[in-house]
Amino acid sequence: MSFQYINQKICICLATLILLSGCSSTHQQEEYSLKLNRQRVQISQNSQIDYLSYIVGSDEDKENVHYKPIDSSKLGTYQVEYINTNSQGQQTRKTLTIDIVKMYKNHIYSPQNIQPTIIENPEDITALVNKTHQIPDGWKPGDLVNVVDSHQQLRKEAAQAYKDFYLAAQERGIKCYAISGYRTNETQSLYWNRQVQIRGEEYASQYSAYPGRSEHQLGLAIDVSNQLTGDRLSEKVADSAIGKFIISDGYKYGFILRYPKDKVSITNYGYEPWHMRYVGKKLAKELHDNELTLEEYMEKEQ
Ligand SMILES: [Zn+2]
């Protein structure tokens, strides 16, 4: 063996050593850090919960994550804590809120028994209110005014936007009637209870909000129709001129169609071609251009 050959061997060995040590330090840097893909989920009563599906990471990463399963037979809201312990013994904890709900078809679930998140920004025009997000008790908008075409009320900014929308529709010869604007908690309670009594909880869960969790209580939502009497708020609104105008032009005035047909699994409400929500022109355009619901937008922003 020549001296040169031995020298070469040493070089290769050294290179391998450097490579190996480089590798192991990269491994340390990439130590798994626990992350969840959701903050809150709704699970049908008595069904199996796939706890690992809410963890971001490989199967190997998930091996060191522990949690305490909950009893899915009891309706209600639960917190499940996931704990990951790394090779140094350090722990990371993440909490998932699980609502065990009475689930009907198409992701529609009953809002009863759910412990909602109380929102902190009810006066914000972009406030998110839905089956899991509730307006604080006793909160009421301070700047309600009548809308242009009826005694229905909206917050001042939303009422002005509705006036612009209404006049633009009128200019095109499109009929627009304001059917329902701001509602008090008492009115919403009456609506919800009446729907449950007359048409049952499944129907109510599809088209009516639980008291405290209606956008109408924010003074930022308005139901409109192409007719003033009869079957005013039906899917027929979708085929009417005003129903089409909401979709094509509503965003230009700051309104979104809040419960679209193809987003039922996200909004967890039935299709409501009549329910417009004011969010301001900027956000309305962004949601319109990207075909996003308020839920999807808020999740993206987190
Ligand atoms: Zn409505």
mmCIF file of C-alpha atoms and ligand atoms in Angstrom:
data_model
loop_
_atom_site.group_PDB
_atom_site.id
_atom_site.type_symbol
_atom_site.label_atom_id
_atom_site.label_comp_id
_atom_site.label_asym_id
_atom_site.label_seq_id
_atom_site.Cartn_x
_atom_site.Cartn_y
_atom_site.Cartn_z
ATOM 1 C CA MET A 1 0.000 0.000 0.000
ATOM 2 C CA SER A 2 1.503 3.260 -1.040
ATOM 3 C CA PHE A 3 1.644 6.243 1.240
ATOM 4 C CA GLN A 4 -0.582 8.146 -1.164
ATOM 5 C CA TYR A 5 -3.271 5.428 -0.948
ATOM 6 C CA ILE A 6 -3.266 5.482 2.886
ATOM 7 C CA ASN A 7 -3.508 9.261 2.769
ATOM 8 C CA GLN A 8 -6.500 9.041 0.466
ATOM 9 C CA LYS A 9 -8.224 6.538 2.812
ATOM 10 C CA ILE A 10 -7.748 8.900 5.765
ATOM 11 C CA CYS A 11 -9.218 11.711 3.740
ATOM 12 C CA ILE A 12 -12.311 9.675 2.873
ATOM 13 C CA CYS A 13 -12.713 8.636 6.517
ATOM 14 C CA LEU A 14 -12.476 12.242 7.673
ATOM 15 C CA ALA A 15 -15.012 13.337 5.088
ATOM 16 C CA THR A 16 -17.401 10.595 6.229
ATOM 17 C CA LEU A 17 -16.944 11.655 9.855
ATOM 18 C CA ILE A 18 -17.679 15.282 9.038
ATOM 19 C CA LEU A 19 -20.742 14.250 7.037
ATOM 20 C CA LEU A 20 -21.998 12.041 9.864
ATOM 21 C CA SER A 21 -21.518 14.669 12.548
ATOM 22 C CA GLY A 22 -23.228 17.198 10.254
ATOM 23 C CA CYS A 23 -26.144 14.826 9.961
ATOM 24 C CA SER A 24 -26.592 14.282 13.673
ATOM 25 C CA SER A 25 -26.603 18.011 14.424
ATOM 26 C CA THR A 26 -29.324 18.518 11.760
ATOM 27 C CA HIS A 27 -31.366 15.826 13.529
ATOM 28 C CA GLN A 28 -31.173 17.745 16.792
ATOM 29 C CA GLN A 29 -32.348 20.944 15.098
ATOM 30 C CA GLU A 30 -35.300 19.130 13.556
ATOM 31 C CA GLU A 31 -36.626 17.729 16.824
ATOM 32 C CA TYR A 32 -40.406 17.414 16.485
ATOM 33 C CA SER A 33 -42.415 20.290 17.839
ATOM 34 C CA LEU A 34 -46.045 19.474 18.580
ATOM 35 C CA LYS A 35 -48.596 21.228 16.386
ATOM 36 C CA LEU A 36 -52.330 20.681 15.880
ATOM 37 C CA ASN A 37 -54.146 21.285 12.596
ATOM 38 C CA ARG A 38 -57.352 22.409 14.319
ATOM 39 C CA GLN A 39 -58.270 24.311 17.460
ATOM 40 C CA ARG A 40 -61.819 23.053 17.710
ATOM 41 C CA VAL A 41 -63.775 20.173 16.151
ATOM 42 C CA GLN A 42 -67.307 18.862 16.249
ATOM 43 C CA ILE A 43 -67.764 15.122 16.635
ATOM 44 C CA SER A 44 -71.007 13.213 16.297
ATOM 45 C CA GLN A 45 -72.235 11.681 19.537
ATOM 46 C CA ASN A 46 -71.121 8.056 20.108
ATOM 47 C CA SER A 47 -68.673 8.079 17.211
ATOM 48 C CA GLN A 48 -65.000 7.184 17.385
ATOM 49 C CA ILE A 49 -62.574 10.076 17.664
ATOM 50 C CA ASP A 50 -59.444 9.886 15.523
ATOM 51 C CA TYR A 51 -57.243 11.851 17.950
ATOM 52 C CA LEU A 52 -54.050 11.438 15.917
ATOM 53 C CA SER A 53 -55.612 12.993 12.804
ATOM 54 C CA TYR A 54 -55.494 16.431 14.475
ATOM 55 C CA ILE A 55 -51.724 16.285 14.988
ATOM 56 C CA VAL A 56 -49.400 17.717 12.340
ATOM 57 C CA GLY A 57 -46.448 15.346 11.823
ATOM 58 C CA SER A 58 -45.365 11.898 10.707
ATOM 59 C CA ASP A 59 -46.504 8.644 12.331
ATOM 60 C CA GLU A 60 -43.102 8.516 14.010
ATOM 61 C CA ASP A 61 -43.609 12.037 15.437
ATOM 62 C CA LYS A 62 -46.996 11.061 16.793
ATOM 63 C CA GLU A 63 -45.614 8.074 18.703
ATOM 64 C CA ASN A 64 -44.437 10.269 21.578
ATOM 65 C CA VAL A 65 -47.631 12.294 21.829
ATOM 66 C CA HIS A 66 -49.986 11.387 24.667
ATOM 67 C CA TYR A 67 -53.559 12.425 25.413
ATOM 68 C CA LYS A 68 -56.490 11.332 27.543
ATOM 69 C CA PRO A 69 -59.461 10.146 25.460
ATOM 70 C CA ILE A 70 -62.919 11.507 26.285
ATOM 71 C CA ASP A 71 -66.320 9.824 26.480
ATOM 72 C CA SER A 72 -68.083 10.568 23.184
ATOM 73 C CA SER A 73 -71.452 9.365 24.458
ATOM 74 C CA LYS A 74 -72.093 12.566 26.410
ATOM 75 C CA LEU A 75 -73.026 15.765 24.575
ATOM 76 C CA GLY A 76 -70.940 18.785 25.530
ATOM 77 C CA THR A 77 -67.666 20.637 25.057
ATOM 78 C CA TYR A 78 -64.375 19.069 26.190
ATOM 79 C CA GLN A 79 -60.712 20.062 26.202
ATOM 80 C CA VAL A 80 -58.212 17.393 25.196
ATOM 81 C CA GLU A 81 -54.591 18.102 26.058
ATOM 82 C CA TYR A 82 -51.899 16.608 23.832
ATOM 83 C CA ILE A 83 -48.448 16.273 25.401
ATOM 84 C CA ASN A 84 -45.260 15.611 23.480
ATOM 85 C CA THR A 85 -42.021 14.748 25.309
ATOM 86 C CA ASN A 86 -38.808 15.197 23.307
ATOM 87 C CA SER A 87 -35.504 13.329 23.691
ATOM 88 C CA GLN A 88 -34.331 15.890 26.263
ATOM 89 C CA GLY A 89 -37.447 15.288 28.344
ATOM 90 C CA GLN A 90 -38.945 18.675 27.505
ATOM 91 C CA GLN A 91 -42.725 18.766 27.122
ATOM 92 C CA THR A 92 -44.916 20.689 24.683
ATOM 93 C CA ARG A 93 -48.669 20.865 25.303
ATOM 94 C CA LYS A 94 -51.452 21.782 22.900
ATOM 95 C CA THR A 95 -55.178 21.812 23.570
ATOM 96 C CA LEU A 96 -57.952 20.742 21.218
ATOM 97 C CA THR A 97 -61.553 21.702 21.984
ATOM 98 C CA ILE A 98 -63.952 18.902 21.064
ATOM 99 C CA ASP A 99 -67.698 19.455 20.882
ATOM 100 C CA ILE A 100 -69.684 16.239 21.116
ATOM 101 C CA VAL A 101 -72.784 17.151 19.162
ATOM 102 C CA LYS A 102 -76.017 15.790 17.865
ATOM 103 C CA MET A 103 -75.010 15.660 14.183
ATOM 104 C CA TYR A 104 -77.589 15.652 11.425
ATOM 105 C CA LYS A 105 -76.894 15.222 7.721
ATOM 106 C CA ASN A 106 -74.514 17.480 5.760
ATOM 107 C CA HIS A 107 -72.471 18.626 8.775
ATOM 108 C CA ILE A 108 -75.462 20.338 10.332
ATOM 109 C CA TYR A 109 -75.366 19.955 14.091
ATOM 110 C CA SER A 110 -77.448 21.130 16.981
ATOM 111 C CA PRO A 111 -75.926 24.114 18.808
ATOM 112 C CA GLN A 112 -77.500 22.982 22.076
ATOM 113 C CA ASN A 113 -75.113 21.624 24.755
ATOM 114 C CA ILE A 114 -72.108 23.350 23.177
ATOM 115 C CA GLN A 115 -70.038 25.639 25.368
ATOM 116 C CA PRO A 116 -69.376 28.568 23.006
ATOM 117 C CA THR A 117 -66.362 30.834 22.842
ATOM 118 C CA ILE A 118 -67.491 34.309 23.925
ATOM 119 C CA ILE A 119 -66.181 36.778 21.361
ATOM 120 C CA GLU A 120 -64.247 39.834 22.550
ATOM 121 C CA ASN A 121 -64.908 42.066 19.548
ATOM 122 C CA PRO A 122 -68.661 42.255 18.943
ATOM 123 C CA GLU A 123 -68.370 45.880 17.774
ATOM 124 C CA ASP A 124 -65.840 44.902 15.080
ATOM 125 C CA ILE A 125 -67.514 44.740 11.642
ATOM 126 C CA THR A 126 -65.552 41.557 10.892
ATOM 127 C CA ALA A 127 -66.602 39.770 14.121
ATOM 128 C CA LEU A 128 -67.113 36.023 13.732
ATOM 129 C CA VAL A 129 -70.367 34.739 15.218
ATOM 130 C CA ASN A 130 -71.489 31.177 14.545
ATOM 131 C CA LYS A 131 -72.536 27.984 16.307
ATOM 132 C CA THR A 132 -69.405 28.008 18.461
ATOM 133 C CA HIS A 133 -68.845 31.780 18.806
ATOM 134 C CA GLN A 134 -71.248 33.807 20.907
ATOM 135 C CA ILE A 135 -71.882 37.500 21.523
ATOM 136 C CA PRO A 136 -71.253 38.548 25.177
ATOM 137 C CA ASP A 137 -74.369 38.537 27.369
ATOM 138 C CA GLY A 138 -76.219 41.841 27.297
ATOM 139 C CA TRP A 139 -74.139 43.336 24.480
ATOM 140 C CA LYS A 140 -76.116 45.489 22.060
ATOM 141 C CA PRO A 141 -74.959 47.658 19.144
ATOM 142 C CA GLY A 142 -75.044 51.345 20.052
ATOM 143 C CA ASP A 143 -75.627 52.850 16.613
ATOM 144 C CA LEU A 144 -78.706 51.148 15.151
ATOM 145 C CA VAL A 145 -80.678 53.028 12.495
ATOM 146 C CA ASN A 146 -83.569 52.135 10.209
ATOM 147 C CA VAL A 147 -82.671 50.813 6.772
ATOM 148 C CA VAL A 148 -83.700 52.663 3.610
ATOM 149 C CA ASP A 149 -86.782 50.617 2.742
ATOM 150 C CA SER A 150 -88.312 49.463 6.034
ATOM 151 C CA HIS A 151 -88.399 49.706 9.818
ATOM 152 C CA GLN A 152 -85.745 46.978 10.016
ATOM 153 C CA GLN A 153 -82.530 48.160 11.631
ATOM 154 C CA LEU A 154 -78.795 47.788 11.057
ATOM 155 C CA ARG A 155 -75.737 49.472 12.499
ATOM 156 C CA LYS A 156 -75.211 52.885 10.895
ATOM 157 C CA GLU A 157 -72.310 51.869 8.622
ATOM 158 C CA ALA A 158 -74.095 48.713 7.452
ATOM 159 C CA ALA A 159 -77.366 50.628 6.904
ATOM 160 C CA GLN A 160 -75.560 53.147 4.681
ATOM 161 C CA ALA A 161 -73.955 50.296 2.723
ATOM 162 C CA TYR A 162 -77.355 48.625 2.377
ATOM 163 C CA LYS A 163 -78.810 51.897 1.061
ATOM 164 C CA ASP A 164 -76.118 52.055 -1.648
ATOM 165 C CA PHE A 165 -76.749 48.391 -2.497
ATOM 166 C CA TYR A 166 -80.517 48.899 -2.559
ATOM 167 C CA LEU A 167 -80.302 51.978 -4.820
ATOM 168 C CA ALA A 168 -77.916 50.209 -7.214
ATOM 169 C CA ALA A 169 -80.384 47.313 -7.440
ATOM 170 C CA GLN A 170 -83.277 49.740 -7.995
ATOM 171 C CA GLU A 171 -81.376 51.462 -10.785
ATOM 172 C CA ARG A 172 -81.205 48.122 -12.602
ATOM 173 C CA GLY A 173 -84.912 47.546 -12.031
ATOM 174 C CA ILE A 174 -84.262 44.849 -9.413
ATOM 175 C CA LYS A 175 -86.753 44.491 -6.571
ATOM 176 C CA CYS A 176 -85.227 44.244 -3.103
ATOM 177 C CA TYR A 177 -87.115 43.991 0.176
ATOM 178 C CA ALA A 178 -85.517 44.047 3.615
ATOM 179 C CA ILE A 179 -87.185 41.260 5.594
ATOM 180 C CA SER A 180 -85.142 40.946 8.779
ATOM 181 C CA GLY A 181 -82.280 43.027 10.163
ATOM 182 C CA TYR A 182 -81.180 43.539 13.749
ATOM 183 C CA ARG A 183 -82.645 41.208 16.380
ATOM 184 C CA THR A 184 -82.486 41.359 20.147
ATOM 185 C CA ASN A 185 -81.526 38.269 22.137
ATOM 186 C CA GLU A 186 -85.210 37.911 23.124
ATOM 187 C CA THR A 187 -86.369 37.972 19.502
ATOM 188 C CA GLN A 188 -83.706 35.432 18.513
ATOM 189 C CA SER A 189 -84.802 33.237 21.434
ATOM 190 C CA LEU A 190 -88.401 33.363 20.190
ATOM 191 C CA TYR A 191 -87.278 32.484 16.625
ATOM 192 C CA TRP A 192 -85.144 29.546 17.752
ATOM 193 C CA ASN A 193 -87.746 28.115 20.125
ATOM 194 C CA ARG A 194 -90.537 28.511 17.595
ATOM 195 C CA GLN A 195 -88.536 26.720 14.883
ATOM 196 C CA VAL A 196 -87.682 23.854 17.262
ATOM 197 C CA GLN A 197 -91.328 23.572 18.328
ATOM 198 C CA ILE A 198 -92.861 23.738 14.870
ATOM 199 C CA ARG A 199 -90.269 22.059 12.628
ATOM 200 C CA GLY A 200 -87.977 20.225 15.032
ATOM 201 C CA GLU A 201 -84.383 20.601 16.166
ATOM 202 C CA GLU A 202 -82.853 19.358 12.915
ATOM 203 C CA TYR A 203 -84.578 22.024 10.818
ATOM 204 C CA ALA A 204 -83.892 24.725 13.414
ATOM 205 C CA SER A 205 -80.196 23.771 13.457
ATOM 206 C CA GLN A 206 -80.084 24.205 9.695
ATOM 207 C CA TYR A 207 -81.729 27.613 9.323
ATOM 208 C CA SER A 208 -81.926 29.265 12.714
ATOM 209 C CA ALA A 209 -79.237 30.398 15.129
ATOM 210 C CA TYR A 210 -79.196 29.679 18.827
ATOM 211 C CA PRO A 211 -79.834 32.823 20.928
ATOM 212 C CA GLY A 212 -76.602 34.800 21.329
ATOM 213 C CA ARG A 213 -75.078 33.175 18.253
ATOM 214 C CA SER A 214 -76.952 34.997 15.494
ATOM 215 C CA GLU A 215 -75.247 37.526 13.247
ATOM 216 C CA HIS A 216 -78.529 39.427 13.284
ATOM 217 C CA GLN A 217 -77.757 40.338 16.913
ATOM 218 C CA LEU A 218 -74.593 42.119 15.723
ATOM 219 C CA GLY A 219 -76.714 44.524 13.647
ATOM 220 C CA LEU A 220 -74.623 43.542 10.624
ATOM 221 C CA ALA A 221 -76.852 40.964 8.914
ATOM 222 C CA ILE A 222 -79.924 41.457 6.787
ATOM 223 C CA ASP A 223 -82.240 38.997 5.067
ATOM 224 C CA VAL A 224 -83.560 40.286 1.753
ATOM 225 C CA SER A 225 -86.067 38.932 -0.725
ATOM 226 C CA ASN A 226 -87.580 39.583 -4.139
ATOM 227 C CA GLN A 227 -91.041 39.632 -2.581
ATOM 228 C CA LEU A 228 -92.604 41.173 0.479
ATOM 229 C CA THR A 229 -95.226 38.566 1.273
ATOM 230 C CA GLY A 230 -95.728 34.827 0.994
ATOM 231 C CA ASP A 231 -92.788 32.430 0.903
ATOM 232 C CA ARG A 232 -90.267 35.261 1.201
ATOM 233 C CA LEU A 233 -87.184 33.472 2.502
ATOM 234 C CA SER A 234 -86.961 30.366 0.396
ATOM 235 C CA GLU A 235 -84.376 28.990 -2.012
ATOM 236 C CA LYS A 236 -86.383 30.706 -4.771
ATOM 237 C CA VAL A 237 -84.544 33.896 -3.809
ATOM 238 C CA ALA A 238 -81.434 32.354 -5.401
ATOM 239 C CA ASP A 239 -83.036 32.386 -8.856
ATOM 240 C CA SER A 240 -84.477 35.876 -8.523
ATOM 241 C CA ALA A 241 -82.746 39.017 -9.782
ATOM 242 C CA ILE A 242 -81.906 40.176 -6.263
ATOM 243 C CA GLY A 243 -80.479 36.751 -5.358
ATOM 244 C CA LYS A 244 -78.136 36.983 -8.349
ATOM 245 C CA PHE A 245 -77.303 40.616 -7.612
ATOM 246 C CA ILE A 246 -76.174 39.723 -4.054
ATOM 247 C CA ILE A 247 -73.663 37.265 -5.514
ATOM 248 C CA SER A 248 -72.444 39.432 -8.398
ATOM 249 C CA ASP A 249 -72.375 42.843 -6.729
ATOM 250 C CA GLY A 250 -72.931 42.502 -2.973
ATOM 251 C CA TYR A 251 -69.211 42.608 -2.184
ATOM 252 C CA LYS A 252 -68.866 46.016 -3.886
ATOM 253 C CA TYR A 253 -70.998 47.412 -1.058
ATOM 254 C CA GLY A 254 -69.310 45.391 1.716
ATOM 255 C CA PHE A 255 -71.747 42.445 1.871
ATOM 256 C CA ILE A 256 -71.112 38.725 1.561
ATOM 257 C CA LEU A 257 -73.538 35.877 1.085
ATOM 258 C CA ARG A 258 -72.790 34.287 4.443
ATOM 259 C CA TYR A 259 -74.160 30.750 3.936
ATOM 260 C CA PRO A 260 -73.389 29.637 0.361
ATOM 261 C CA LYS A 261 -74.665 26.380 -1.100
ATOM 262 C CA ASP A 262 -71.231 24.792 -1.527
ATOM 263 C CA LYS A 263 -69.949 25.719 1.945
ATOM 264 C CA VAL A 264 -72.529 24.047 4.177
ATOM 265 C CA SER A 265 -69.893 21.726 5.659
ATOM 266 C CA ILE A 266 -67.886 24.792 6.747
ATOM 267 C CA THR A 267 -70.597 27.182 7.910
ATOM 268 C CA ASN A 268 -72.666 24.306 9.376
ATOM 269 C CA TYR A 269 -75.814 26.104 8.243
ATOM 270 C CA GLY A 270 -78.121 25.354 5.334
ATOM 271 C CA TYR A 271 -77.980 27.368 2.101
ATOM 272 C CA GLU A 272 -79.453 30.830 2.672
ATOM 273 C CA PRO A 273 -79.448 32.838 -0.577
ATOM 274 C CA TRP A 274 -81.170 35.694 1.321
ATOM 275 C CA HIS A 275 -78.779 36.267 4.252
ATOM 276 C CA MET A 276 -76.308 39.095 3.638
ATOM 277 C CA ARG A 277 -73.606 39.934 6.161
ATOM 278 C CA TYR A 278 -71.827 43.272 6.215
ATOM 279 C CA VAL A 279 -68.056 42.958 6.724
ATOM 280 C CA GLY A 280 -66.859 46.160 4.988
ATOM 281 C CA LYS A 281 -65.735 46.570 1.377
ATOM 282 C CA LYS A 282 -62.129 45.459 1.857
ATOM 283 C CA LEU A 283 -62.850 42.110 3.487
ATOM 284 C CA ALA A 284 -65.936 41.485 1.334
ATOM 285 C CA LYS A 285 -63.807 41.819 -1.814
ATOM 286 C CA GLU A 286 -61.132 39.503 -0.440
ATOM 287 C CA LEU A 287 -63.701 36.853 0.529
ATOM 288 C CA HIS A 288 -65.474 37.224 -2.835
ATOM 289 C CA ASP A 289 -62.272 37.034 -4.901
ATOM 290 C CA ASN A 290 -60.981 33.991 -3.025
ATOM 291 C CA GLU A 291 -64.364 32.295 -2.552
ATOM 292 C CA LEU A 292 -63.875 32.120 1.199
ATOM 293 C CA THR A 293 -66.337 32.019 4.070
ATOM 294 C CA LEU A 294 -65.677 34.062 7.195
ATOM 295 C CA GLU A 295 -64.734 30.814 8.987
ATOM 296 C CA GLU A 296 -62.095 29.910 6.384
ATOM 297 C CA TYR A 297 -60.681 33.437 6.401
ATOM 298 C CA MET A 298 -60.384 33.565 10.203
ATOM 299 C CA GLU A 299 -58.686 30.180 10.300
ATOM 300 C CA LYS A 300 -56.207 31.337 7.646
ATOM 301 C CA GLU A 301 -55.433 34.505 9.645
ATOM 302 C CA GLN A 302 -54.577 32.626 12.856
HETATM 303 ZN ZN ZN B 1 -80.526 35.881 8.280
#
